Amino acid sequence: MTSEFNKTVRGMRDFLPEDARKLRFIEHIARETAELYGYDEVITPAIEYYELLAAKIGEENRKRMYVFEDLGGRKVALRPEFTASVARLVATKLRSAPKPLRLFSVGSLYRYDEPQFGRYREFWQANFELFGSAMPEADAEIISLTDRFLTKVGLRNYHFKVGHVGVLRGIFSHEGIDEEKQNSIMQMLDKKEVEKAINLMRETKSSGESLDTLKGLLDTSGRDLNSVIEKMRKIVDGYPSSVEAVENLREIVALLKDGGLKTGILLEAGFARGLEYYTGSIFEVYVPEMNIALGGGGRYDKLVEIFGGEKTPAVGVALGMDRILIALEKQKTPMRYNIPKRLLIIPVERSMLGEAFKLASMLRDDGFCAEVDTMGRSVTRALSDADRRGIEFTVIVGPKEIKEGKVILRHMTKRRQMIVKLDKLSEKIREESD
Ligand code: HAM
């Protein structure tokens, strides 16, 4: 055994109760949002064939996958994202499900990233995918859903960064750059290695005009959406599929605004994301307190087909629950929901344990979190334990009171004690609650 065996593995974390509760709160809101928008949950395995996960994940993410051979000799990997698994379902078991198909997933994912602020090797996402529509309303729905989720979870001052991979790819394709090179250029742009990207484009013997067009796009961004779109439109003139992409972006943004989206949008003409499967709109979410994305998504119209399914356009988003948790903490937003009142039931002697169990069961039926003292403590010591753990009420079960169908209810912070009839106990606790 190594001397480190009782520590977590680098990049892995324990969630102690307070953090676990916060993470589950975020999950709860994600699930509520899925229900509001009609996304059905699917649960896919954490281990999939390497080939499936690696197909279009992009070079950077591919290098960071946890890959291994299982005992049956299969080359498998821990999932680094949900999109490939959900697209696999749509290509196979859900092939004939009516479209649009809206699917939700939540769980942990694995990437061998360098651990740092907001970056872990095991992290959590709430993931939403919409299959079957190539219309801009589908892209707008995904952004609107993201917006509702973030508002519901209590996040403030966030904004969307939006772009469209079709704008850049339109230029590359026009210049005859093959897909592999295009992907490399996009990866560089994603990592903000602009010079490297431009040099690689030069190497492909791209025209001077296309280099100027790319540079022009990389310089174009802003929050005045109409003017940024107009500028993009002018820059890409002469590249028909880039023009189409700009028009598509114009429609998506207009739909969002007409639909009442209040959240700020930063349009970035040269925006690229690391994943290779994107074919259309792409976006990320940011808050001023952090310079890493809280979520990201976009359109990917070819993936289902690559996995052997029907031609199925798709768009989706994954929200990074760990980073959202950090952002909410920074913004001092409480992350709690419907936690039942905690009660400690204290039998004054062992002969009262059965009565204490019955009482706890009755209180749980009424929706309280009731625990019976399991430490054999005296009433005094049990009371000070309740104080230390911030328990609001204790119920003391003594033979004299039980004989009369009563118990002692004690409000711990108010230091007030009263004798209450058993059938009035729940009512009294609610009445006495803050
Ligand atoms: P992604 O941008 O790779 O997209 O990840 C989405 C979010 O997951 C990030 O914005 C971030 O909040 C969180 N995340 C990613 N890596 C880490 C990490 N190492 N530690 C903590 N959080 C992390 C996707 O995964 C796509 N599947 C999104 C998508 C769905 N596109 C279409 N549908």
Coordinates of C-alpha atoms and ligand atoms in Angstrom, one line a residue:
M1 CA 0.0 0.0 0.0
T2 CA 1.2 3.5 -0.8
S3 CA 1.4 6.1 2.0
E4 CA -1.2 8.1 0.1
F5 CA -3.9 5.5 -0.1
N6 CA -6.2 7.3 2.3
K7 CA -6.2 10.6 0.3
T8 CA -8.3 11.4 -2.7
V9 CA -6.6 10.9 -6.0
R10 CA -5.3 14.2 -7.6
G11 CA -8.1 16.0 -9.3
M12 CA -10.8 14.1 -7.4
R13 CA -12.8 15.6 -4.7
D14 CA -15.1 14.6 -1.8
F15 CA -18.3 16.5 -1.4
L16 CA -18.9 16.9 2.4
P17 CA -22.5 17.4 3.4
E18 CA -22.7 21.1 2.9
D19 CA -21.2 21.0 -0.6
A20 CA -23.1 17.8 -1.5
R21 CA -26.3 19.7 -0.6
K22 CA -25.3 22.6 -2.8
L23 CA -24.5 20.4 -5.7
R24 CA -27.8 18.6 -5.4
F25 CA -29.6 21.9 -5.1
I26 CA -28.2 22.9 -8.5
E27 CA -29.1 19.4 -9.9
H28 CA -32.7 19.9 -8.5
I29 CA -33.1 23.2 -10.4
A30 CA -31.7 21.6 -13.5
R31 CA -34.2 18.8 -13.3
E32 CA -37.0 21.3 -12.7
T33 CA -35.9 23.3 -15.7
A34 CA -35.9 20.1 -17.8
E35 CA -39.5 19.4 -16.7
L36 CA -40.5 23.0 -17.6
Y37 CA -39.1 22.6 -21.1
G38 CA -40.2 19.0 -21.7
Y39 CA -36.8 17.4 -21.6
D40 CA -36.9 13.7 -20.6
E41 CA -34.1 12.3 -18.6
V42 CA -31.8 9.5 -19.9
I43 CA -29.2 7.8 -17.9
T44 CA -26.2 6.6 -19.9
P45 CA -23.2 4.6 -18.6
A46 CA -20.0 6.3 -17.3
I47 CA -17.9 3.9 -19.4
E48 CA -18.3 3.8 -23.2
Y49 CA -16.2 2.6 -26.1
Y50 CA -13.2 4.9 -26.6
E51 CA -14.0 5.3 -30.3
L52 CA -17.4 6.7 -29.6
L53 CA -16.3 9.2 -27.1
A54 CA -13.1 10.2 -29.0
A55 CA -14.8 10.5 -32.5
K56 CA -15.5 14.3 -32.5
I57 CA -14.4 15.5 -29.1
G58 CA -11.5 17.5 -30.4
E59 CA -7.7 17.0 -30.0
E60 CA -7.4 18.7 -26.6
N61 CA -10.1 16.7 -24.9
R62 CA -9.1 13.5 -26.6
K63 CA -5.6 13.7 -25.0
R64 CA -7.2 14.1 -21.6
M65 CA -9.5 11.1 -21.7
Y66 CA -9.2 8.3 -19.1
V67 CA -8.7 5.4 -21.5
F68 CA -8.2 1.8 -20.5
E69 CA -8.7 -1.8 -21.6
D70 CA -11.3 -3.7 -19.6
L71 CA -10.7 -7.3 -18.5
G72 CA -12.5 -8.4 -21.7
G73 CA -9.9 -6.6 -23.8
R74 CA -12.2 -3.8 -24.9
K75 CA -10.7 -0.3 -25.3
V76 CA -13.0 1.8 -23.2
A77 CA -13.0 5.3 -21.6
L78 CA -14.7 7.2 -18.8
R79 CA -17.1 9.7 -20.4
P80 CA -15.6 13.2 -20.8
E81 CA -19.1 14.6 -21.8
F82 CA -22.7 13.5 -22.3
T83 CA -23.2 14.5 -25.9
A84 CA -21.6 11.5 -27.6
S85 CA -23.6 9.1 -25.4
V86 CA -26.9 10.8 -26.0
A87 CA -26.2 11.0 -29.7
R88 CA -25.4 7.3 -29.7
L89 CA -28.9 6.7 -28.2
V90 CA -30.5 8.8 -30.9
A91 CA -28.6 6.8 -33.6
T92 CA -29.7 3.5 -32.2
K93 CA -32.3 2.8 -29.5
L94 CA -34.2 6.1 -30.0
R95 CA -33.8 6.0 -33.8
S96 CA -37.5 6.0 -34.5
A97 CA -38.5 8.2 -31.6
P98 CA -40.7 11.1 -32.8
K99 CA -38.8 14.4 -33.4
P100 CA -38.1 16.8 -31.8
L101 CA -36.6 14.7 -29.1
R102 CA -35.6 16.6 -26.0
L103 CA -33.2 14.8 -23.6
F104 CA -31.7 15.7 -20.3
S105 CA -28.8 14.1 -18.4
V106 CA -27.0 14.8 -15.2
G107 CA -23.9 13.2 -13.6
S108 CA -20.2 13.2 -13.3
L109 CA -17.7 13.3 -16.1
Y110 CA -13.9 12.7 -16.3
R111 CA -11.1 14.7 -18.0
Y112 CA -7.5 14.5 -17.1
D113 CA -7.2 18.3 -17.0
E114 CA -4.5 20.0 -14.9
P115 CA -6.3 20.6 -11.6
Q116 CA -6.7 24.4 -10.9
F117 CA -9.4 26.9 -10.0
G118 CA -12.7 25.5 -11.3
R119 CA -11.0 22.7 -13.2
Y120 CA -11.2 19.1 -11.9
R121 CA -10.7 15.6 -13.2
E122 CA -14.1 14.6 -12.0
F123 CA -16.8 17.2 -12.5
W124 CA -20.5 17.5 -12.9
Q125 CA -22.7 18.7 -15.8
A126 CA -26.4 19.2 -16.3
N127 CA -26.9 18.5 -20.0
F128 CA -29.7 19.3 -22.4
E129 CA -30.0 18.1 -26.0
L130 CA -32.6 18.9 -28.7
F131 CA -32.7 16.5 -31.7
G132 CA -34.5 16.8 -35.0
S133 CA -34.7 20.5 -35.7
A134 CA -32.3 22.5 -37.9
M135 CA -34.4 25.7 -37.3
P136 CA -33.0 28.7 -35.4
E137 CA -35.9 28.3 -32.9
A138 CA -34.1 25.2 -31.6
D139 CA -30.9 27.1 -31.0
A140 CA -32.9 29.9 -29.3
E141 CA -34.7 27.4 -27.1
I142 CA -31.4 26.0 -25.8
I143 CA -30.1 29.5 -24.9
S144 CA -33.5 30.4 -23.4
L145 CA -33.5 27.2 -21.3
T146 CA -30.0 28.0 -20.1
D147 CA -31.1 31.4 -19.2
R148 CA -34.1 30.2 -17.2
F149 CA -32.0 27.6 -15.4
L150 CA -29.3 30.2 -14.4
T151 CA -32.0 32.6 -13.1
K152 CA -33.8 29.9 -11.2
V153 CA -30.6 28.8 -9.6
G154 CA -30.0 32.4 -8.4
L155 CA -27.1 33.4 -10.6
R156 CA -26.7 37.2 -11.3
N157 CA -24.9 39.3 -13.8
Y158 CA -24.0 36.5 -16.2
H159 CA -23.9 36.9 -19.9
F160 CA -23.7 34.8 -23.0
K161 CA -20.8 34.8 -25.4
V162 CA -22.2 33.7 -28.8
G163 CA -20.7 32.9 -32.1
H164 CA -21.1 30.5 -35.1
V165 CA -18.6 28.0 -36.4
G166 CA -20.1 28.2 -39.8
V167 CA -18.7 31.7 -40.3
L168 CA -15.1 30.6 -40.0
R169 CA -15.5 27.1 -41.5
G170 CA -17.2 28.8 -44.5
I171 CA -14.0 30.6 -45.3
F172 CA -11.7 27.6 -44.7
S173 CA -13.9 25.4 -47.0
H174 CA -13.9 28.1 -49.7
E175 CA -10.1 28.0 -49.5
G176 CA -10.1 24.2 -49.9
I177 CA -8.7 23.6 -46.4
D178 CA -9.4 20.0 -45.5
E179 CA -11.4 19.1 -42.4
E180 CA -8.5 18.0 -40.3
K181 CA -6.6 21.3 -40.8
Q182 CA -9.8 23.2 -40.2
N183 CA -10.1 21.4 -36.9
S184 CA -6.6 22.3 -36.0
I185 CA -7.1 25.9 -36.8
M186 CA -10.3 25.9 -34.7
Q187 CA -8.5 24.3 -31.7
M188 CA -5.9 27.0 -31.9
L189 CA -8.5 29.8 -32.0
D190 CA -10.3 28.1 -29.0
K191 CA -7.0 28.3 -27.1
K192 CA -6.6 32.0 -28.2
E193 CA -3.4 31.0 -30.2
V194 CA -4.3 33.5 -32.9
E195 CA -0.9 33.9 -34.4
K196 CA -0.4 30.1 -34.7
A197 CA -3.8 29.8 -36.3
I198 CA -3.0 32.4 -38.9
N199 CA 0.3 30.8 -39.6
L200 CA -1.3 27.4 -40.1
M201 CA -3.7 29.0 -42.5
R202 CA -0.8 30.6 -44.4
E203 CA 0.8 27.2 -44.7
T204 CA -2.3 25.9 -46.5
K205 CA -1.7 28.5 -49.3
S206 CA -4.8 30.3 -48.4
S207 CA -5.4 33.6 -50.3
G208 CA -4.4 36.9 -48.8
E209 CA -8.0 37.9 -49.0
S210 CA -9.1 35.0 -46.8
L211 CA -6.4 35.8 -44.3
D212 CA -7.6 39.4 -44.1
T213 CA -11.2 38.1 -43.7
L214 CA -10.2 35.9 -40.8
K215 CA -8.3 38.7 -39.1
G216 CA -11.3 41.0 -39.7
L217 CA -13.5 38.5 -38.0
L218 CA -11.1 38.0 -35.1
D219 CA -11.3 41.7 -34.5
T220 CA -15.1 41.8 -34.5
S221 CA -17.1 41.5 -31.3
G222 CA -19.5 43.5 -29.2
R223 CA -22.8 43.8 -27.4
D224 CA -24.5 45.9 -30.0
L225 CA -25.8 42.9 -31.8
N226 CA -27.2 44.5 -34.9
S227 CA -24.1 46.4 -35.7
V228 CA -21.8 43.4 -35.0
I229 CA -23.9 41.3 -37.3
E230 CA -23.9 43.9 -40.0
K231 CA -20.1 44.2 -39.7
M232 CA -19.7 40.4 -39.9
R233 CA -22.0 40.3 -42.9
K234 CA -19.7 42.8 -44.7
I235 CA -16.5 41.1 -43.8
V236 CA -17.6 37.7 -45.1
D237 CA -19.0 39.0 -48.4
G238 CA -17.8 36.6 -51.2
Y239 CA -17.9 33.5 -48.9
P240 CA -21.5 32.2 -49.5
S241 CA -21.6 29.6 -46.7
S242 CA -20.2 32.2 -44.2
V243 CA -22.9 34.6 -45.3
E244 CA -25.5 31.9 -44.7
A245 CA -24.0 31.3 -41.2
V246 CA -24.2 35.1 -40.4
E247 CA -27.8 35.2 -41.5
N248 CA -28.5 32.1 -39.3
L249 CA -26.9 33.9 -36.4
R250 CA -29.0 37.0 -37.1
E251 CA -32.2 34.9 -36.9
I252 CA -31.2 33.2 -33.6
V253 CA -30.3 36.5 -31.9
A254 CA -33.5 38.2 -33.2
L255 CA -35.6 35.3 -31.9
L256 CA -34.0 35.6 -28.5
K257 CA -34.6 39.3 -28.3
D258 CA -38.2 39.0 -29.6
G259 CA -38.8 36.2 -27.1
G260 CA -37.9 38.6 -24.2
L261 CA -34.4 37.6 -23.3
K262 CA -33.0 40.3 -21.0
T263 CA -29.5 38.7 -20.5
G264 CA -26.6 40.4 -22.2
I265 CA -25.1 38.8 -25.3
L266 CA -21.5 39.3 -26.4
L267 CA -21.3 38.4 -30.1
E268 CA -17.8 37.2 -31.1
A269 CA -17.2 36.6 -34.8
G270 CA -14.0 34.7 -34.2
F271 CA -15.4 32.5 -31.4
A272 CA -14.4 28.8 -31.5
R273 CA -14.9 25.9 -29.1
G274 CA -12.7 22.9 -28.5
L275 CA -15.3 20.2 -29.5
E276 CA -15.1 19.3 -33.1
Y277 CA -18.7 18.3 -33.7
Y278 CA -20.1 21.8 -33.8
T279 CA -21.6 22.9 -37.2
G280 CA -23.5 26.0 -36.3
S281 CA -24.2 28.4 -33.4
I282 CA -22.0 28.1 -30.3
F283 CA -22.2 29.8 -27.0
E284 CA -20.7 30.0 -23.5
V285 CA -21.8 31.5 -20.2
Y286 CA -19.7 33.8 -18.1
V287 CA -19.9 35.8 -14.8
P288 CA -17.7 38.8 -14.1
E289 CA -16.3 37.1 -11.0
M290 CA -14.7 34.3 -13.0
N291 CA -12.8 34.0 -16.3
I292 CA -13.8 30.4 -17.0
A293 CA -17.0 29.3 -18.7
L294 CA -19.9 28.1 -16.5
G295 CA -21.4 26.3 -19.4
G296 CA -21.2 25.9 -23.1
G297 CA -23.1 24.4 -26.1
G298 CA -24.0 24.7 -29.7
R299 CA -25.3 23.1 -32.8
Y300 CA -24.0 19.8 -34.1
D301 CA -25.9 18.5 -37.1
K302 CA -23.7 15.6 -38.2
L303 CA -22.9 13.6 -35.0
V304 CA -25.9 11.3 -35.0
E305 CA -25.2 10.4 -38.6
I306 CA -21.5 9.7 -37.9
F307 CA -22.7 7.2 -35.2
G308 CA -24.8 5.4 -37.8
G309 CA -28.1 7.1 -37.3
E310 CA -30.4 9.0 -39.6
K311 CA -29.4 12.5 -40.6
T312 CA -30.5 14.3 -37.4
P313 CA -29.7 18.0 -36.7
A314 CA -29.1 18.7 -33.1
V315 CA -28.3 21.5 -30.6
G316 CA -27.5 21.3 -26.9
V317 CA -25.8 22.7 -23.9
A318 CA -23.9 21.4 -20.8
L319 CA -23.8 23.5 -17.7
G320 CA -20.8 23.0 -15.4
M321 CA -22.4 22.4 -12.0
D322 CA -19.1 22.7 -10.0
R323 CA -18.4 26.1 -11.6
I324 CA -21.9 27.3 -11.0
L325 CA -21.5 26.3 -7.4
I326 CA -18.4 28.4 -7.1
A327 CA -20.0 31.4 -8.9
L328 CA -23.1 31.2 -6.5
E329 CA -20.7 31.1 -3.5
K330 CA -18.9 34.2 -4.8
Q331 CA -22.2 36.0 -5.3
K332 CA -23.2 34.9 -1.8
T333 CA -26.4 33.2 -3.1
P334 CA -28.0 30.7 -0.7
M335 CA -28.2 27.2 -2.2
R336 CA -30.9 25.5 -0.1
Y337 CA -34.3 24.1 -0.8
N338 CA -37.1 22.7 1.2
I339 CA -35.0 21.2 3.9
P340 CA -37.3 19.7 6.5
K341 CA -37.2 20.9 10.1
R342 CA -34.7 18.8 12.1
L343 CA -36.0 17.4 15.4
L344 CA -34.2 15.3 18.0
I345 CA -36.3 12.9 20.0
I346 CA -34.7 12.1 23.4
P347 CA -36.1 9.2 25.5
V348 CA -35.4 10.0 29.2
E349 CA -34.7 6.3 29.8
R350 CA -34.2 3.2 27.7
S351 CA -37.7 1.9 28.4
M352 CA -39.0 4.9 26.4
L353 CA -37.0 4.0 23.2
G354 CA -40.0 2.2 21.6
E355 CA -42.2 5.3 22.2
A356 CA -39.4 7.5 20.8
F357 CA -39.3 5.4 17.7
K358 CA -43.1 5.5 17.3
L359 CA -43.0 9.3 17.7
A360 CA -40.2 9.8 15.2
S361 CA -42.1 7.7 12.7
M362 CA -45.2 9.8 13.2
L363 CA -43.2 13.1 12.8
R364 CA -41.6 11.8 9.6
D365 CA -45.1 11.0 8.3
D366 CA -45.8 14.7 8.9
G367 CA -42.8 15.7 6.9
F368 CA -40.3 16.5 9.7
C369 CA -36.7 15.2 9.8
A370 CA -36.8 13.3 13.1
E371 CA -33.8 11.5 14.6
V372 CA -33.9 9.5 17.8
D373 CA -30.8 9.8 20.0
T374 CA -28.8 6.7 19.3
M375 CA -25.9 7.5 21.6
G376 CA -27.6 6.5 24.9
R377 CA -27.1 10.1 26.2
S378 CA -28.7 11.6 29.2
V379 CA -31.3 14.3 28.5
T380 CA -28.8 17.1 29.5
R381 CA -26.1 15.8 27.2
A382 CA -28.5 15.1 24.4
L383 CA -29.8 18.7 24.7
S384 CA -26.3 20.1 24.5
D385 CA -25.6 17.9 21.4
A386 CA -28.8 19.3 19.8
D387 CA -27.6 22.8 20.5
R388 CA -24.1 22.1 19.0
R389 CA -25.7 20.7 15.9
G390 CA -28.1 23.6 15.4
I391 CA -31.2 21.5 15.8
E392 CA -34.3 23.7 16.3
F393 CA -36.6 21.5 18.4
T394 CA -36.2 18.5 20.7
V395 CA -38.9 16.3 21.9
I396 CA -38.3 14.7 25.3
V397 CA -40.2 11.4 25.9
G398 CA -40.7 10.6 29.6
P399 CA -42.9 7.9 31.2
K400 CA -45.0 10.3 33.2
E401 CA -46.0 12.4 30.1
I402 CA -46.4 9.4 27.8
K403 CA -48.9 7.9 30.2
E404 CA -51.0 11.1 29.7
G405 CA -50.5 10.9 25.9
K406 CA -48.1 13.9 26.1
V407 CA -44.4 14.8 25.5
I408 CA -42.2 17.7 26.3
L409 CA -41.4 20.0 23.3
R410 CA -38.4 22.2 23.6
H411 CA -37.6 25.1 21.3
M412 CA -33.8 25.1 21.5
T413 CA -32.9 28.7 20.5
K414 CA -35.7 30.3 22.4
R415 CA -35.0 28.0 25.4
R416 CA -38.7 27.5 25.8
Q417 CA -40.3 24.3 26.9
M418 CA -43.9 23.1 26.9
I419 CA -46.0 20.0 27.4
V420 CA -47.9 19.0 24.3
K421 CA -50.5 16.4 23.5
L422 CA -49.2 13.8 21.0
D423 CA -51.9 14.5 18.5
K424 CA -51.2 18.3 18.6
L425 CA -47.4 17.9 18.4
S426 CA -46.8 18.5 14.6
E427 CA -49.2 21.5 14.7
K428 CA -47.4 23.0 17.7
I429 CA -44.0 22.6 16.1
R430 CA -45.2 24.4 13.0
E431 CA -46.8 27.1 15.1
E432 CA -43.6 27.6 17.2
S433 CA -41.3 27.6 14.1
D434 CA -39.5 30.8 13.1
Ligands
HAM1 P1 -17.7 21.8 -22.7 O1 -17.5 23.3 -23.0 O2 -16.5 20.9 -22.9 O3 -18.9 21.3 -23.5 O4 -18.1 21.7 -21.2 C1 -19.3 22.4 -20.7 C2 -19.0 22.9 -19.3 O5 -18.5 21.9 -18.4 C3 -17.9 23.9 -19.2 O6 -18.4 25.2 -19.6 C4 -17.5 23.9 -17.8 O7 -18.4 24.7 -17.0 C5 -17.7 22.4 -17.4 N1 -16.4 21.7 -17.4 C6 -15.7 21.2 -18.5 N2 -14.5 20.7 -18.1 C7 -14.4 20.9 -16.8 C8 -13.5 20.5 -15.8 N3 -12.4 19.9 -16.1 N4 -13.7 20.9 -14.5 C9 -14.9 21.5 -14.1 N5 -15.8 21.9 -15.0 C10 -15.6 21.6 -16.3 C11 -19.4 20.0 -23.5 O8 -19.1 19.2 -22.7 C12 -20.4 19.8 -24.6 N6 -20.8 18.4 -24.5 C13 -21.6 20.7 -24.5 C14 -22.7 20.5 -25.4 C15 -23.8 19.8 -25.2 N7 -22.7 20.9 -26.7 C16 -23.8 20.4 -27.3 N8 -24.5 19.7 -26.4

